PDB file of C-alpha atoms in Angstrom:
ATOM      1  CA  UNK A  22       0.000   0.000   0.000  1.00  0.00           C
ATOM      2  CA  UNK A  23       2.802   2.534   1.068  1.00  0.00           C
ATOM      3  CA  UNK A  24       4.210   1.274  -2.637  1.00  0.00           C
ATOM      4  CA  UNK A  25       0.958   2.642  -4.389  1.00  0.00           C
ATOM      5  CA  UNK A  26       0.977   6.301  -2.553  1.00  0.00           C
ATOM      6  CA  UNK A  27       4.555   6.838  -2.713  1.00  0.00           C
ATOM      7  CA  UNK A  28       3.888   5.616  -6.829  1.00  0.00           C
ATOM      8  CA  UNK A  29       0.494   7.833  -7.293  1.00  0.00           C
ATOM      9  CA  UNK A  30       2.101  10.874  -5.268  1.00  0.00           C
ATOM     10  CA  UNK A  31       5.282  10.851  -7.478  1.00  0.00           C
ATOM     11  CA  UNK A  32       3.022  10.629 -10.750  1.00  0.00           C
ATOM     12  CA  UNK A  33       0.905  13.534  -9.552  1.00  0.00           C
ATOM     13  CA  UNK A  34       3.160  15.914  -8.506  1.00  0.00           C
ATOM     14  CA  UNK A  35       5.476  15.350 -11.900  1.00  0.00           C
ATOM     15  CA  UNK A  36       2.044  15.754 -13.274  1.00  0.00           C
ATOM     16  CA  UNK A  37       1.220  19.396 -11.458  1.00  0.00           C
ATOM     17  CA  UNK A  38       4.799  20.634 -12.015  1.00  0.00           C
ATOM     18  CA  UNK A  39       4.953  20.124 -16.307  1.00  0.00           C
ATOM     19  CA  UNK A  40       1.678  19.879 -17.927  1.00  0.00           C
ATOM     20  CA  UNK A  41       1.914  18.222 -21.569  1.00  0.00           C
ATOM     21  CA  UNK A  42       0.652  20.615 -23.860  1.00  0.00           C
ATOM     22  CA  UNK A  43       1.843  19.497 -27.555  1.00  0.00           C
ATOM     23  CA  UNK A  44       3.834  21.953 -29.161  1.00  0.00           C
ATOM     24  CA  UNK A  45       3.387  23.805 -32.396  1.00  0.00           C
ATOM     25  CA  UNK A  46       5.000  22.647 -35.699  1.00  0.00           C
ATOM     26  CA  UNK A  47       8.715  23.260 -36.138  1.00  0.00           C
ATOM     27  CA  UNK A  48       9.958  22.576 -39.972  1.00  0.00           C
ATOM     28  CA  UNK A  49      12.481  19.600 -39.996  1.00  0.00           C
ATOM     29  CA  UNK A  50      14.832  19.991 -43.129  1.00  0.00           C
ATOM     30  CA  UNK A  51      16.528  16.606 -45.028  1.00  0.00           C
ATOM     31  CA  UNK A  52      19.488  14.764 -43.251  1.00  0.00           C
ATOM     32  CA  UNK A  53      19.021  17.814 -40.570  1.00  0.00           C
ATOM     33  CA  UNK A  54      18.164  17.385 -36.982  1.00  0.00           C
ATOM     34  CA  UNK A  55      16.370  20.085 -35.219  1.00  0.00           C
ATOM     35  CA  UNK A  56      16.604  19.890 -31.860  1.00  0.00           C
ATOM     36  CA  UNK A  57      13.421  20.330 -29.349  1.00  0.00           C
ATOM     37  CA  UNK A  58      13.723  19.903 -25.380  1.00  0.00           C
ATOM     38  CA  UNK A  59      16.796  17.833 -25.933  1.00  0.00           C
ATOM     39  CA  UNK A  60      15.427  15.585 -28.731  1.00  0.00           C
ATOM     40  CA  UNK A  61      17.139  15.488 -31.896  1.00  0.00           C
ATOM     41  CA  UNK A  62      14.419  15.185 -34.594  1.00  0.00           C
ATOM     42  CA  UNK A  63      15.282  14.168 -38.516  1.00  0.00           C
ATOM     43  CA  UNK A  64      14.279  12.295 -41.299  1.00  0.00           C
ATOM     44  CA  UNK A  65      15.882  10.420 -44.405  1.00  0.00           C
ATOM     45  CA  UNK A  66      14.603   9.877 -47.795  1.00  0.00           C
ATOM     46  CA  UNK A  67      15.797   6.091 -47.929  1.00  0.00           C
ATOM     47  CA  UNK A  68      14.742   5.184 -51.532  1.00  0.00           C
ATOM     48  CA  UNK A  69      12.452   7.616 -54.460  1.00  0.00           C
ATOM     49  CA  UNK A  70      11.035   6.718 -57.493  1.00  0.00           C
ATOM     50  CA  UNK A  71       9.681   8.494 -60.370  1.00  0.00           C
ATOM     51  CA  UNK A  72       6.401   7.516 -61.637  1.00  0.00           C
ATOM     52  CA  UNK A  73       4.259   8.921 -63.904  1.00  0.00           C
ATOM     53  CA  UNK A  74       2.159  12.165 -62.658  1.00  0.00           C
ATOM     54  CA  UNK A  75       3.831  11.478 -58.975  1.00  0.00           C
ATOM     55  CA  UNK A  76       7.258  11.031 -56.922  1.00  0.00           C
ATOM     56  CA  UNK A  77       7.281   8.324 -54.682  1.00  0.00           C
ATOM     57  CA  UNK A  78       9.386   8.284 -51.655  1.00  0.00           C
ATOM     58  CA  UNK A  79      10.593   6.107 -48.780  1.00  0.00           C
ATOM     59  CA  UNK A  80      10.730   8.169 -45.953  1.00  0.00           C
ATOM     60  CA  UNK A  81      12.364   6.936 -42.185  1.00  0.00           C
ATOM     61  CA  UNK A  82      11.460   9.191 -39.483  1.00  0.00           C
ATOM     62  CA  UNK A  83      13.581   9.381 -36.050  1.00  0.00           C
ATOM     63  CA  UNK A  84      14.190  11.081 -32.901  1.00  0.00           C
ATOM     64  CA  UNK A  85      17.231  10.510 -30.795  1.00  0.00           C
ATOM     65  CA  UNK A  86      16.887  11.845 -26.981  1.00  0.00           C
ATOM     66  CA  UNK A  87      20.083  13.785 -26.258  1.00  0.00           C
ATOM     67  CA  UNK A  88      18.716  15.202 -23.264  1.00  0.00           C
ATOM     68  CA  UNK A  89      21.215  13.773 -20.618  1.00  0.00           C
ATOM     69  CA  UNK A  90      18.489  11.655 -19.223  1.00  0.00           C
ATOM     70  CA  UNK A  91      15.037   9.842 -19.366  1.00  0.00           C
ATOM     71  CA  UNK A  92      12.392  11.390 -21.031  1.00  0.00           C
ATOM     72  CA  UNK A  93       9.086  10.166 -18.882  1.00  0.00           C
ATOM     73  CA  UNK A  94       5.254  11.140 -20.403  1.00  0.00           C
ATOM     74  CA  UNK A  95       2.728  10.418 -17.734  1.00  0.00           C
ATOM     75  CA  UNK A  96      -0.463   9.480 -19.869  1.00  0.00           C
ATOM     76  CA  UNK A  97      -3.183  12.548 -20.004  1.00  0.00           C
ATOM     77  CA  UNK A  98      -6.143  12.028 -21.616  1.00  0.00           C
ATOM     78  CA  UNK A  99      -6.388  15.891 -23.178  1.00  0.00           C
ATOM     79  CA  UNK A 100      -3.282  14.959 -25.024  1.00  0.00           C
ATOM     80  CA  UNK A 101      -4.710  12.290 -27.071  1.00  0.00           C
ATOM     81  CA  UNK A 102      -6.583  14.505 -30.436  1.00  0.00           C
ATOM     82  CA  UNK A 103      -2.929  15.844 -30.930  1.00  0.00           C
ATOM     83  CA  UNK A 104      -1.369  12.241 -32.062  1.00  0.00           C
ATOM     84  CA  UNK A 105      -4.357  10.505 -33.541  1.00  0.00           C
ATOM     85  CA  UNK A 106      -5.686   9.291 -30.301  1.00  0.00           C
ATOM     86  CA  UNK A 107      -2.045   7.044 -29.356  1.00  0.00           C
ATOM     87  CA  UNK A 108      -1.137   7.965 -25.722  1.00  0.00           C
ATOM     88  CA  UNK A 109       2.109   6.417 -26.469  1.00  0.00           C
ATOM     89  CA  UNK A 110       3.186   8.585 -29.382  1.00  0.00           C
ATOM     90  CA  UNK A 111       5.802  11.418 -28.417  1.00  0.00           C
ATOM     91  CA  UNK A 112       5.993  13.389 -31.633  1.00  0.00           C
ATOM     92  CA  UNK A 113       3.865  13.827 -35.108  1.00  0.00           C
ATOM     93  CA  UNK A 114       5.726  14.231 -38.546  1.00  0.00           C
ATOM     94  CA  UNK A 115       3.644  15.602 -41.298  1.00  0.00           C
ATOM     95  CA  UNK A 116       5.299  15.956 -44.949  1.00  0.00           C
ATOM     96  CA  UNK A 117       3.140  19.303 -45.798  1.00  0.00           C
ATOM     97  CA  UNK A 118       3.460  18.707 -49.987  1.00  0.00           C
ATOM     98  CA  UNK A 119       2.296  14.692 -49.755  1.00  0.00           C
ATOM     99  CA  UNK A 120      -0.859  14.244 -51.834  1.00  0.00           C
ATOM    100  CA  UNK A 121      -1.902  10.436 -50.268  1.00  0.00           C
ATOM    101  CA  UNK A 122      -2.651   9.284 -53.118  1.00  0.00           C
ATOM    102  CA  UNK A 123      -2.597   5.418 -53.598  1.00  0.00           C
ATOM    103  CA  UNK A 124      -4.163   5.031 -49.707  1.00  0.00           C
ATOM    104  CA  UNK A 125      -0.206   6.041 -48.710  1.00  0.00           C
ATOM    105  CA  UNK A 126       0.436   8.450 -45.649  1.00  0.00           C
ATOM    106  CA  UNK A 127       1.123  12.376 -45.254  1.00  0.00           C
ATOM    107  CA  UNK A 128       3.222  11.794 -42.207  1.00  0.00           C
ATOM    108  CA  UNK A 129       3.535   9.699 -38.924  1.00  0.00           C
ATOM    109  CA  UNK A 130       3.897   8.830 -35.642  1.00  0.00           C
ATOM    110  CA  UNK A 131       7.134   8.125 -33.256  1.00  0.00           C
ATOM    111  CA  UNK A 132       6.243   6.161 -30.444  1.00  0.00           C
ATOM    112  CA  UNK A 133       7.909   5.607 -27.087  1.00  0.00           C
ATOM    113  CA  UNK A 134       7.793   2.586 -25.276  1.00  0.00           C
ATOM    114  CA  UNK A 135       5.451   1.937 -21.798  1.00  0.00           C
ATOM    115  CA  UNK A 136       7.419   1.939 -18.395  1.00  0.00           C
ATOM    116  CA  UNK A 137       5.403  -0.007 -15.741  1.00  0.00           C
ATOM    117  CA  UNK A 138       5.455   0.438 -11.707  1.00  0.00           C
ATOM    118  CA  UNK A 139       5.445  -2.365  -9.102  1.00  0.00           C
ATOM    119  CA  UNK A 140       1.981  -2.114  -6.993  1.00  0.00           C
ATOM    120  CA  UNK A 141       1.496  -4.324  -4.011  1.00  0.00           C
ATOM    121  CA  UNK A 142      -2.581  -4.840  -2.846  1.00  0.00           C
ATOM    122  CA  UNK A 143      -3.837  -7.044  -0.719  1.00  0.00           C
ATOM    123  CA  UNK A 144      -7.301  -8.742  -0.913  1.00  0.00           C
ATOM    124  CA  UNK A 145      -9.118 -11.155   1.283  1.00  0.00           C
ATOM    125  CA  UNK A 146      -9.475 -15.001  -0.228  1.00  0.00           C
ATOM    126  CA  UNK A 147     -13.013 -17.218   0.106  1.00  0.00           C
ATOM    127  CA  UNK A 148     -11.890 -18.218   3.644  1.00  0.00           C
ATOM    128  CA  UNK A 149     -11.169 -15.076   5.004  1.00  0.00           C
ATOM    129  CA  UNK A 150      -7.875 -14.849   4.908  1.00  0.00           C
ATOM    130  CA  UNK A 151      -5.414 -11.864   3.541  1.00  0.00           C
ATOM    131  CA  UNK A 152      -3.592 -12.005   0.884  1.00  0.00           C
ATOM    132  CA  UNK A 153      -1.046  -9.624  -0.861  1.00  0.00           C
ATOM    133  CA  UNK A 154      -0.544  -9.633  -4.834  1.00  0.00           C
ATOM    134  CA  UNK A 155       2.347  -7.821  -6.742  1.00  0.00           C
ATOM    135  CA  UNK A 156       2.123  -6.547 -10.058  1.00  0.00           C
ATOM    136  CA  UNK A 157       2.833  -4.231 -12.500  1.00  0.00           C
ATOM    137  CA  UNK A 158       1.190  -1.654 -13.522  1.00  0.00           C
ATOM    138  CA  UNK A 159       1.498   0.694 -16.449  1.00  0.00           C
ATOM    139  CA  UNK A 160       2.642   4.602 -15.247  1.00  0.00           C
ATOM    140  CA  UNK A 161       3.431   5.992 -18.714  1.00  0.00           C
ATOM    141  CA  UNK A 162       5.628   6.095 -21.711  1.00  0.00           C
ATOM    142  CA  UNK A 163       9.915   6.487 -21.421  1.00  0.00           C
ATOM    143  CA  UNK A 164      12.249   7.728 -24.081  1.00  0.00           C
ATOM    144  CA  UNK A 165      15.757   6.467 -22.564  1.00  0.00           C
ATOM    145  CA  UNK A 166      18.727   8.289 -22.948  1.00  0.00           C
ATOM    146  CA  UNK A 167      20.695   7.548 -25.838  1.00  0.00           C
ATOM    147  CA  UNK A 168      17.888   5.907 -27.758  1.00  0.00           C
ATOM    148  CA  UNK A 169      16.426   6.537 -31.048  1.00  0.00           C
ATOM    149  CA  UNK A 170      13.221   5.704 -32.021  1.00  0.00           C
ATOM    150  CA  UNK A 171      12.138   5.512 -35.863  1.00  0.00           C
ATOM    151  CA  UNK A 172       9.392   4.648 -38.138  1.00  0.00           C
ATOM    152  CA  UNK A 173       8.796   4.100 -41.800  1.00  0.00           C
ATOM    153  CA  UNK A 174       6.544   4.845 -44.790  1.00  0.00           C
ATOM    154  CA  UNK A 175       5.499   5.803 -48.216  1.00  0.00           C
ATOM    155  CA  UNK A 176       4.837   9.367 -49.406  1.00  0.00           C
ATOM    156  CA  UNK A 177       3.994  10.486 -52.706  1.00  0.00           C
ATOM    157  CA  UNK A 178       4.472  14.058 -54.032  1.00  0.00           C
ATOM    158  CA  UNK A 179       3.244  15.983 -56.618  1.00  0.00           C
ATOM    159  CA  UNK A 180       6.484  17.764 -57.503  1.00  0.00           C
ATOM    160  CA  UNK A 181      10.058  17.899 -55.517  1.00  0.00           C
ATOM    161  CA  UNK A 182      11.277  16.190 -52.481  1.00  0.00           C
ATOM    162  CA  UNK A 183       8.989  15.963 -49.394  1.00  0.00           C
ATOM    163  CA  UNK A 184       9.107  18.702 -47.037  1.00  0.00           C
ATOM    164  CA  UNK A 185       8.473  18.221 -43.171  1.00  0.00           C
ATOM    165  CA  UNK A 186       6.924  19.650 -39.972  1.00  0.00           C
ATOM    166  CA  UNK A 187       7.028  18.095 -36.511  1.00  0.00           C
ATOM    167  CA  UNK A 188       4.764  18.678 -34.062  1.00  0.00           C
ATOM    168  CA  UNK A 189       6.341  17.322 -30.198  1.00  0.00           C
ATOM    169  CA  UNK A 190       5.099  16.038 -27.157  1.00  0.00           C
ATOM    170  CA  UNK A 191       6.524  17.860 -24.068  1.00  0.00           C
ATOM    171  CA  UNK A 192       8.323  15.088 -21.554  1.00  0.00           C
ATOM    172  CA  UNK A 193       8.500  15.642 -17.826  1.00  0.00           C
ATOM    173  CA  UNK A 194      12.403  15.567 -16.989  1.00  0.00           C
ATOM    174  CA  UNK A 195      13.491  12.939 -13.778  1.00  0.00           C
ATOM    175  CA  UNK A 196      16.953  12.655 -13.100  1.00  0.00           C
ATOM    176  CA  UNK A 197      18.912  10.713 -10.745  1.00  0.00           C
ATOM    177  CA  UNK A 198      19.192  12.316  -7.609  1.00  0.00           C
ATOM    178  CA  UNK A 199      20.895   8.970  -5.312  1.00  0.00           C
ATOM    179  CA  UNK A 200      24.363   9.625  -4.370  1.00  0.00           C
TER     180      UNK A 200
END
């Protein structure tokens, strides 16, 4: 039980001091990373093709956290509309001259991956006694230090290379503080 408080406490006060509000677009150029609350956002145009009255490209989206430590988003239901209703996506790229023609995309997602908690209850069995169960549950989404996270997918364009805008989810920022 002390587990749960100490876990719900931490979670809400994280919660109080950095609200996640998505961010407005920022453009992304080619093979350049723009960097936005320590996270190094790019893409690379990985194969293109010319066909008829369109250009299709291969497109790999990435971030990369630089940020000296763990990014942590504590899941909050107003954020959802900004990233197509994925609690677990931490920032939106949108090529702004892709047509989607052919049922292929305009942009995507970058996801992070779900960091659980340890919770401890107890419950009483059929015969009246008290039991205790451990498990896991989930407190959010964590973009470790060092990591890069990238997706894939199929643009077409009208004319030119694809051009890019990324819209971010903000991260609340825990360090390390043992000694």
């Amino acid at each position: 039980m002390k587990k749960l408080i100490f876990s719900i406490t931490i979670i809400s006060l994280l919660s109080i001091f950095k609200a996640s509000y998505a961010q407005e677009f920022t453009d992304v150029l080619e093979n350049k990373a723009v960097n936005i609350d320590g996270v190094d956002y790019f893409y690379v145009i990985t194969n293109e093709s010319k066909v008829k009255e369109y250009n299709r490209f291969e497109v790999t989206i990435s971030a990369k956290n630089v940020s000296g430590c763990q990014l942590i988003y504590i899941n909050q239901n107003k954020i959802l509309s900004f990233f197509e209703g994925d609690p677990s996506a931490i920032a939106r790229f949108e090529c702004i001259n892709a047509n989607g023609k052919r049922l292929t995309s305009k942009g995507g997602n970058l996801k992070a991956k779900p960091f659980y908690v340890p919770y401890s209850r107890t419950e009483k069995t059929a015969d009246g006694k008290t039991r205790t169960i451990n498990e896991n549950i989930q407190g959010g989404y964590i973009f470790p230090h060092g990591r890069t996270i990238s997706n894939s997918f199929i643009i077409l364009t009208d004319e030119g290379r694809p051009r890019f805008k990324v819209r971010t989810q903000n991260f609340t920022d825990l360090t390390n503080t043992a000694n």
